[in-house]
Short mmCIF file of N, CA and C in Angstrom, two decimals:
data_model
loop_
_atom_site.label_atom_id
_atom_site.label_comp_id
_atom_site.label_asym_id
_atom_site.label_seq_id
_atom_site.Cartn_x
_atom_site.Cartn_y
_atom_site.Cartn_z
N UNK A 835 257.96 251.06 233.44
CA UNK A 835 256.43 250.90 234.03
C UNK A 835 256.24 249.49 234.57
N UNK A 836 256.59 248.47 233.79
CA UNK A 836 256.70 246.91 234.20
C UNK A 836 257.62 246.75 235.47
N UNK A 837 258.69 247.39 235.35
CA UNK A 837 259.75 247.32 236.49
C UNK A 837 259.14 247.67 237.82
N UNK A 838 258.28 248.66 237.78
CA UNK A 838 257.64 249.12 238.99
C UNK A 838 256.53 248.37 239.47
N UNK A 839 255.92 247.80 238.40
CA UNK A 839 254.84 246.82 238.70
C UNK A 839 255.34 245.61 239.31
N UNK A 840 256.35 245.00 238.72
CA UNK A 840 257.12 243.79 239.35
C UNK A 840 257.43 244.02 240.69
N UNK A 841 257.92 245.13 241.05
CA UNK A 841 258.53 245.51 242.19
C UNK A 841 257.46 245.47 243.22
N UNK A 842 256.28 246.22 242.86
CA UNK A 842 255.06 246.26 243.72
C UNK A 842 254.65 245.02 244.18
N UNK A 843 254.68 244.14 243.05
CA UNK A 843 254.25 242.55 243.41
C UNK A 843 255.23 241.90 244.17
N UNK A 844 256.24 242.41 244.43
CA UNK A 844 257.57 241.88 245.33
C UNK A 844 258.14 240.77 244.45
N UNK A 845 258.10 241.01 243.10
CA UNK A 845 258.98 240.03 242.15
C UNK A 845 260.11 240.65 241.77
N UNK A 846 261.07 240.60 242.91
CA UNK A 846 262.42 241.46 242.72
C UNK A 846 263.28 240.83 241.69
N UNK A 847 263.26 239.45 241.68
CA UNK A 847 264.42 238.84 240.94
C UNK A 847 263.86 239.11 239.38
N UNK A 848 262.63 238.85 239.09
CA UNK A 848 262.11 239.19 237.72
C UNK A 848 262.39 240.58 237.27
N UNK A 849 261.96 241.55 238.24
CA UNK A 849 262.16 242.95 237.98
C UNK A 849 263.70 243.16 237.74
N UNK A 850 264.50 242.71 238.35
CA UNK A 850 265.95 242.83 238.01
C UNK A 850 266.50 242.11 236.81
N UNK A 851 266.09 241.11 236.47
CA UNK A 851 266.53 240.19 235.45
C UNK A 851 265.62 239.91 234.31
N UNK A 852 264.57 240.92 234.22
CA UNK A 852 263.49 240.61 233.16
C UNK A 852 264.03 240.35 231.66
N UNK A 853 265.02 241.29 231.20
CA UNK A 853 265.43 240.98 229.97
C UNK A 853 266.19 239.69 229.76
N UNK A 854 267.07 239.22 230.63
CA UNK A 854 267.68 238.07 230.46
C UNK A 854 266.82 236.86 230.65
N UNK A 855 265.59 237.01 231.53
CA UNK A 855 264.57 235.78 231.79
C UNK A 855 263.80 235.83 230.28
N UNK A 856 263.51 236.76 229.80
CA UNK A 856 262.75 236.84 228.50
C UNK A 856 263.46 236.19 227.52
N UNK A 857 264.78 236.50 227.33
CA UNK A 857 265.62 235.91 226.12
C UNK A 857 265.73 234.46 226.52
N UNK A 858 265.93 234.15 227.77
CA UNK A 858 266.03 232.72 228.12
C UNK A 858 264.88 231.71 227.69
N UNK A 859 263.65 232.53 228.07
CA UNK A 859 262.20 231.91 227.81
C UNK A 859 262.07 231.51 226.26
N UNK A 860 262.37 232.71 225.57
CA UNK A 860 262.15 232.49 224.11
C UNK A 860 263.19 231.44 223.38
N UNK A 861 264.27 231.62 224.02
CA UNK A 861 265.52 230.67 223.32
C UNK A 861 265.02 229.27 223.91
N UNK A 862 264.55 229.08 224.80
CA UNK A 862 264.27 227.61 225.34
C UNK A 862 262.81 227.26 224.91
N UNK A 863 261.91 228.05 224.28
CA UNK A 863 260.82 227.76 223.91
C UNK A 863 259.73 227.32 224.98
N UNK A 864 259.84 228.07 226.21
CA UNK A 864 259.14 227.66 227.21
C UNK A 864 257.68 227.78 227.18
N UNK A 865 256.78 226.68 227.60
CA UNK A 865 255.40 226.87 227.56
C UNK A 865 254.85 227.75 228.64
N UNK A 866 253.80 228.34 228.70
CA UNK A 866 253.20 229.12 229.66
C UNK A 866 253.41 228.74 231.01
N UNK A 867 253.27 227.35 231.15
CA UNK A 867 253.39 226.70 232.42
C UNK A 867 254.67 226.70 232.99
N UNK A 868 255.70 226.28 231.99
CA UNK A 868 257.09 226.36 232.28
C UNK A 868 257.59 227.77 232.69
N UNK A 869 257.13 228.85 231.94
CA UNK A 869 257.54 230.19 232.10
C UNK A 869 257.14 230.59 233.69
N UNK A 870 255.83 230.21 234.09
CA UNK A 870 255.30 230.54 235.21
C UNK A 870 256.02 229.83 236.44
N UNK A 871 256.34 228.54 236.11
CA UNK A 871 257.03 227.71 237.22
C UNK A 871 258.49 228.20 237.37
N UNK A 872 259.14 228.60 236.21
CA UNK A 872 260.39 229.18 236.44
C UNK A 872 260.44 230.63 237.28
N UNK A 873 259.54 231.39 236.97
CA UNK A 873 259.21 232.42 237.65
C UNK A 873 259.12 232.34 239.16
N UNK A 874 258.29 231.42 239.69
CA UNK A 874 257.94 231.23 240.92
C UNK A 874 259.28 230.56 241.62
N UNK A 875 259.95 229.67 240.81
CA UNK A 875 261.17 228.99 241.34
C UNK A 875 262.13 230.12 241.79
N UNK A 876 262.57 231.02 240.74
CA UNK A 876 263.36 232.08 240.93
C UNK A 876 263.02 233.01 242.08
N UNK A 877 261.70 233.36 242.16
CA UNK A 877 261.34 234.07 243.23
C UNK A 877 261.56 233.55 244.50
N UNK A 878 261.14 232.31 244.79
CA UNK A 878 261.28 231.74 245.91
C UNK A 878 262.73 231.63 246.46
N UNK A 879 263.68 231.43 245.27
CA UNK A 879 265.03 231.48 245.79
C UNK A 879 265.46 232.91 246.16
N UNK A 880 265.03 233.77 245.35
CA UNK A 880 265.43 235.19 245.96
C UNK A 880 264.90 235.67 247.16
N UNK A 881 263.67 235.29 247.35
CA UNK A 881 263.03 235.62 248.65
C UNK A 881 263.82 234.85 249.88
N UNK A 882 264.00 233.81 249.65
CA UNK A 882 264.85 232.95 250.75
C UNK A 882 266.22 233.57 250.93
N UNK A 883 266.94 234.01 249.98
CA UNK A 883 268.21 234.58 249.92
C UNK A 883 268.05 235.93 250.68
N UNK A 884 267.07 236.82 250.23
CA UNK A 884 266.86 238.17 250.94
C UNK A 884 266.50 237.96 252.47
N UNK A 885 265.73 236.93 252.68
CA UNK A 885 265.31 236.68 253.99
C UNK A 885 266.59 236.25 254.92
N UNK A 886 267.41 235.48 254.46
CA UNK A 886 268.74 234.97 255.11
C UNK A 886 269.62 236.23 255.19
N UNK A 887 269.63 236.83 254.17
CA UNK A 887 270.53 238.08 254.41
C UNK A 887 270.14 239.22 255.40
N UNK A 888 268.76 239.22 255.43
CA UNK A 888 268.30 240.17 256.58
C UNK A 888 268.31 239.61 258.04
N UNK A 889 268.37 238.22 258.13
CA UNK A 889 268.69 237.68 259.49
C UNK A 889 269.89 237.76 259.89
N UNK A 890 270.93 237.58 258.78
CA UNK A 890 272.19 237.69 258.99
C UNK A 890 272.61 239.06 259.60
N UNK A 891 272.10 240.12 258.81
CA UNK A 891 272.33 241.56 259.19
C UNK A 891 271.84 241.90 260.66
N UNK A 892 270.59 241.51 261.09
CA UNK A 892 270.01 241.62 262.24
C UNK A 892 270.68 240.96 263.33
N UNK A 893 271.30 239.83 262.93
CA UNK A 893 272.07 238.99 264.05
C UNK A 893 273.09 239.72 264.94
N UNK A 894 273.77 240.59 264.25
CA UNK A 894 274.88 241.33 264.86
C UNK A 894 275.92 240.28 265.09
N UNK A 895 276.16 239.38 264.14
CA UNK A 895 277.42 238.23 264.37
C UNK A 895 278.76 238.90 263.95
N UNK A 896 278.66 239.78 263.02
CA UNK A 896 279.91 240.45 262.65
C UNK A 896 280.70 239.23 261.65
N UNK A 897 281.94 239.45 261.63
CA UNK A 897 282.76 238.50 261.05
C UNK A 897 283.05 237.06 261.78
N UNK A 898 283.18 236.05 260.99
CA UNK A 898 283.59 234.85 261.83
C UNK A 898 284.26 233.99 261.05
N UNK A 899 285.20 233.27 261.66
CA UNK A 899 286.08 232.21 261.20
C UNK A 899 285.33 231.03 260.76
N UNK A 900 285.48 230.14 259.86
CA UNK A 900 284.73 229.00 259.53
C UNK A 900 285.19 228.02 260.42
N UNK A 901 284.29 226.96 260.71
CA UNK A 901 284.92 225.81 261.29
C UNK A 901 285.99 224.93 260.74
N UNK A 902 286.07 225.19 259.45
CA UNK A 902 287.07 224.45 258.68
C UNK A 902 288.49 224.96 259.18
N UNK A 903 288.58 226.30 259.85
CA UNK A 903 289.88 226.86 260.45
C UNK A 903 290.01 226.25 261.86
N UNK A 904 289.07 225.63 262.44
CA UNK A 904 289.01 225.42 263.96
C UNK A 904 290.25 224.35 264.17
N UNK A 905 291.10 224.39 265.11
CA UNK A 905 292.10 223.43 265.54
C UNK A 905 291.40 222.48 266.49
N UNK A 906 290.91 221.31 266.13
CA UNK A 906 290.30 220.40 266.97
C UNK A 906 291.25 219.62 267.95
N UNK A 907 292.60 219.85 267.67
CA UNK A 907 293.55 219.18 268.61
C UNK A 907 293.72 220.04 269.80
N UNK A 908 293.40 221.34 269.85
CA UNK A 908 293.42 222.27 271.01
C UNK A 908 292.16 223.10 271.24
N UNK A 909 291.52 222.94 272.34
CA UNK A 909 291.97 222.36 273.57
C UNK A 909 291.52 220.85 273.55
N UNK A 910 292.48 219.98 274.30
CA UNK A 910 292.16 218.67 274.29
C UNK A 910 290.71 218.18 274.86
N UNK A 911 290.25 219.00 275.79
CA UNK A 911 288.99 218.74 276.28
C UNK A 911 287.62 218.88 275.47
N UNK A 912 287.90 219.52 274.19
CA UNK A 912 286.54 219.71 273.47
C UNK A 912 286.05 218.42 273.00
N UNK A 913 284.58 218.59 273.10
CA UNK A 913 283.70 217.25 272.56
C UNK A 913 283.39 217.60 271.09
N UNK A 914 284.34 217.18 270.10
CA UNK A 914 283.93 217.61 268.77
C UNK A 914 282.70 216.96 268.40
N UNK A 915 282.31 215.78 268.73
CA UNK A 915 281.04 215.21 268.39
C UNK A 915 279.74 216.01 268.83
N UNK A 916 280.05 216.61 270.02
CA UNK A 916 278.78 217.46 270.51
C UNK A 916 278.77 218.79 269.89
N UNK A 917 279.87 219.31 269.43
CA UNK A 917 279.96 220.66 268.62
C UNK A 917 279.39 220.32 267.35
N UNK A 918 279.76 219.28 266.76
CA UNK A 918 279.18 218.87 265.31
C UNK A 918 277.63 218.47 265.46
N UNK A 919 277.10 218.10 266.66
CA UNK A 919 275.76 217.91 266.61
C UNK A 919 275.05 219.08 266.89
N UNK A 920 275.56 220.13 267.65
CA UNK A 920 275.10 221.65 267.68
C UNK A 920 274.98 222.27 266.46
N UNK A 921 275.92 221.91 265.50
CA UNK A 921 276.00 222.51 264.25
C UNK A 921 274.71 222.15 263.48
N UNK A 922 274.06 221.05 263.86
CA UNK A 922 272.78 220.55 263.09
C UNK A 922 271.60 221.34 263.34
N UNK A 923 271.80 222.07 264.45
CA UNK A 923 270.69 222.97 264.92
C UNK A 923 269.43 222.33 265.56
N UNK A 924 269.47 221.17 265.71
CA UNK A 924 268.13 220.45 266.25
C UNK A 924 267.69 221.07 267.71
N UNK A 925 268.60 221.53 268.45
CA UNK A 925 268.35 222.20 269.69
C UNK A 925 267.45 223.38 269.71
N UNK A 926 267.38 224.11 268.41
CA UNK A 926 266.46 225.10 268.30
C UNK A 926 265.01 224.63 268.21
N UNK A 927 264.71 223.72 267.31
CA UNK A 927 263.49 223.09 267.17
C UNK A 927 262.87 222.43 268.56
N UNK A 928 263.92 221.94 269.30
CA UNK A 928 263.46 221.36 270.72
C UNK A 928 263.47 222.45 271.78
N UNK A 929 263.58 223.55 271.35
CA UNK A 929 263.46 224.63 272.38
C UNK A 929 264.53 224.55 273.57
N UNK A 930 265.73 224.10 273.18
CA UNK A 930 266.71 223.93 274.23
C UNK A 930 267.80 225.22 274.06
N UNK A 931 268.41 225.32 275.21
CA UNK A 931 269.41 226.30 275.23
C UNK A 931 270.91 225.69 275.22
N UNK A 932 271.81 226.35 274.70
CA UNK A 932 273.09 225.84 274.88
C UNK A 932 274.19 226.88 275.61
N UNK A 933 275.04 226.27 276.30
CA UNK A 933 275.86 227.16 276.81
C UNK A 933 277.47 226.70 276.47
N UNK A 934 278.31 227.53 276.05
CA UNK A 934 279.58 227.19 275.82
C UNK A 934 280.32 227.79 276.93
N UNK A 935 281.11 226.96 277.75
CA UNK A 935 281.81 227.47 278.82
C UNK A 935 283.29 226.85 278.64
N UNK A 936 284.18 227.76 279.12
CA UNK A 936 285.69 227.28 279.16
C UNK A 936 286.54 228.52 279.31
N UNK A 937 287.76 228.37 279.32
CA UNK A 937 288.79 229.49 279.59
C UNK A 937 288.97 230.34 278.34
N UNK A 938 289.22 231.62 278.38
CA UNK A 938 289.59 232.34 277.33
C UNK A 938 290.50 231.89 276.31
N UNK A 939 290.11 232.09 275.02
CA UNK A 939 291.05 231.86 273.92
C UNK A 939 290.94 230.33 273.40
N UNK A 940 289.84 229.63 273.75
CA UNK A 940 289.73 228.17 273.39
C UNK A 940 288.78 228.04 272.13
N UNK A 941 287.99 229.13 271.84
CA UNK A 941 287.35 229.19 270.55
C UNK A 941 285.73 229.08 270.67
N UNK A 942 285.31 229.49 272.03
CA UNK A 942 284.04 229.50 272.26
C UNK A 942 283.21 230.51 271.31
N UNK A 943 283.63 231.66 271.19
CA UNK A 943 283.03 232.70 270.23
C UNK A 943 282.98 232.27 268.81
N UNK A 944 283.92 231.74 268.40
CA UNK A 944 284.09 231.00 266.92
C UNK A 944 283.01 230.01 266.75
N UNK A 945 282.99 229.02 267.81
CA UNK A 945 281.92 228.02 267.74
C UNK A 945 280.53 228.54 267.79
N UNK A 946 280.48 229.51 268.84
CA UNK A 946 279.17 230.02 268.86
C UNK A 946 278.52 230.73 267.50
N UNK A 947 279.61 231.47 266.98
CA UNK A 947 279.32 232.16 265.66
C UNK A 947 278.77 231.18 264.59
N UNK A 948 279.63 230.24 264.50
CA UNK A 948 279.30 229.16 263.41
C UNK A 948 278.03 228.50 263.76
N UNK A 949 277.64 228.26 264.98
CA UNK A 949 276.34 227.53 265.39
C UNK A 949 275.31 228.51 264.98
N UNK A 950 275.47 229.87 265.16
CA UNK A 950 274.45 230.83 264.84
C UNK A 950 274.28 231.07 263.31
N UNK A 951 275.38 231.01 262.63
CA UNK A 951 275.18 230.99 261.04
C UNK A 951 274.37 229.84 260.51
N UNK A 952 274.82 228.71 261.10
CA UNK A 952 273.96 227.45 260.64
C UNK A 952 272.37 227.72 261.12
N UNK A 953 272.16 228.18 262.25
CA UNK A 953 270.68 228.58 262.85
C UNK A 953 269.99 229.54 261.86
N UNK A 954 270.80 230.54 261.39
CA UNK A 954 270.32 231.49 260.47
C UNK A 954 269.91 230.74 259.12
N UNK A 955 270.96 230.05 258.66
CA UNK A 955 270.70 229.27 257.21
C UNK A 955 269.45 228.20 257.47
N UNK A 956 269.13 227.86 258.76
CA UNK A 956 267.96 226.96 258.85
C UNK A 956 266.75 227.80 258.98
N UNK A 957 266.86 229.01 258.81
CA UNK A 957 265.48 229.89 258.89
C UNK A 957 265.11 230.66 260.03
N UNK A 958 265.90 230.46 261.05
CA UNK A 958 265.62 231.10 262.41
C UNK A 958 266.40 232.35 262.48
N UNK A 959 265.83 233.24 263.34
CA UNK A 959 266.64 234.61 263.81
C UNK A 959 267.67 234.27 264.96
N UNK A 960 268.49 235.14 264.75
CA UNK A 960 269.69 235.06 265.96
C UNK A 960 269.96 236.42 266.33
N UNK A 961 270.26 236.67 267.66
CA UNK A 961 271.00 237.93 268.10
C UNK A 961 272.00 237.39 268.81
N UNK A 962 273.28 237.91 268.23
CA UNK A 962 274.68 237.38 268.87
C UNK A 962 275.04 238.45 269.79
N UNK A 963 275.50 238.08 271.19
CA UNK A 963 276.07 238.90 271.83
C UNK A 963 276.97 238.26 272.65
N UNK A 964 278.11 238.88 273.30
CA UNK A 964 278.94 238.24 274.25
C UNK A 964 278.47 238.41 275.64
N UNK A 965 278.87 237.72 276.76
CA UNK A 965 278.53 237.94 278.03
C UNK A 965 278.90 239.43 278.35
N UNK A 966 280.07 239.85 278.03
CA UNK A 966 280.54 241.05 278.47
C UNK A 966 279.66 242.11 278.04
N UNK A 967 279.29 242.08 276.60
CA UNK A 967 278.70 242.93 276.03
C UNK A 967 277.15 243.25 276.72
N UNK A 968 276.67 241.94 276.99
CA UNK A 968 275.44 241.77 277.74
C UNK A 968 275.38 242.61 279.05
N UNK A 969 276.47 242.49 279.86
CA UNK A 969 276.69 242.96 281.13
C UNK A 969 276.67 244.37 280.87
N UNK A 970 277.54 244.87 279.99
CA UNK A 970 277.55 246.38 279.77
C UNK A 970 276.17 246.88 279.25
N UNK A 971 275.55 246.25 278.46
CA UNK A 971 274.08 246.71 278.11
C UNK A 971 273.09 246.90 279.18
N UNK A 972 273.14 245.79 280.03
CA UNK A 972 272.37 245.78 281.16
C UNK A 972 272.71 246.85 282.37
N UNK A 973 273.99 246.99 282.40
CA UNK A 973 274.40 248.15 283.34
C UNK A 973 274.12 249.55 282.86
N UNK A 974 274.11 249.66 281.42
CA UNK A 974 273.71 251.13 281.00
C UNK A 974 272.28 251.30 281.05
N UNK A 975 271.45 250.45 281.35
CA UNK A 975 270.03 250.71 281.20
C UNK A 975 269.71 251.75 282.44
N UNK A 976 268.82 252.69 282.14
CA UNK A 976 268.50 253.73 283.28
C UNK A 976 267.23 253.48 283.99
N UNK A 977 266.39 252.58 283.66
CA UNK A 977 265.34 252.28 284.45
C UNK A 977 265.16 250.78 284.63
N UNK A 978 264.31 250.34 285.70
CA UNK A 978 264.12 249.08 286.03
C UNK A 978 263.27 248.38 284.81
N UNK A 979 262.41 249.26 284.23
CA UNK A 979 261.49 248.70 283.11
C UNK A 979 262.51 248.24 281.95
N UNK A 980 263.46 249.19 281.61
CA UNK A 980 264.46 249.07 280.48
C UNK A 980 265.24 247.74 280.75
N UNK A 981 265.59 247.54 282.06
CA UNK A 981 266.51 246.47 282.39
C UNK A 981 265.78 245.19 282.32
#
């Protein structure tokens, strides 16, 4: 019964971990204020995690190699400082677009996916697609309105 009530209040973390939480509260002799504060703290963390997961799922990013695996020595023309600046995601709050251009196989998609992951972690929504997939999608639209 309490489980359903907690879920209806969207207190998902507490609903899933109530027994452990109550044991910890009793063991630590938490005051009512400490108890409520800890519930709020954990629920905020849980909500943030669920929100990030939902944004990640909706982004259609798929799997991505981490930038730690990127070979900065090739291609030689890459501007590492500029890429690292883009990873900070300030362009989003400034309402700026970015375009990664270059020949095939130099890591544009890997870089774009890592930037997108950082944007998601900053609380923004992302929808990832490649130019090829975008052209295919546009070409498959049956009406001008859909296009």
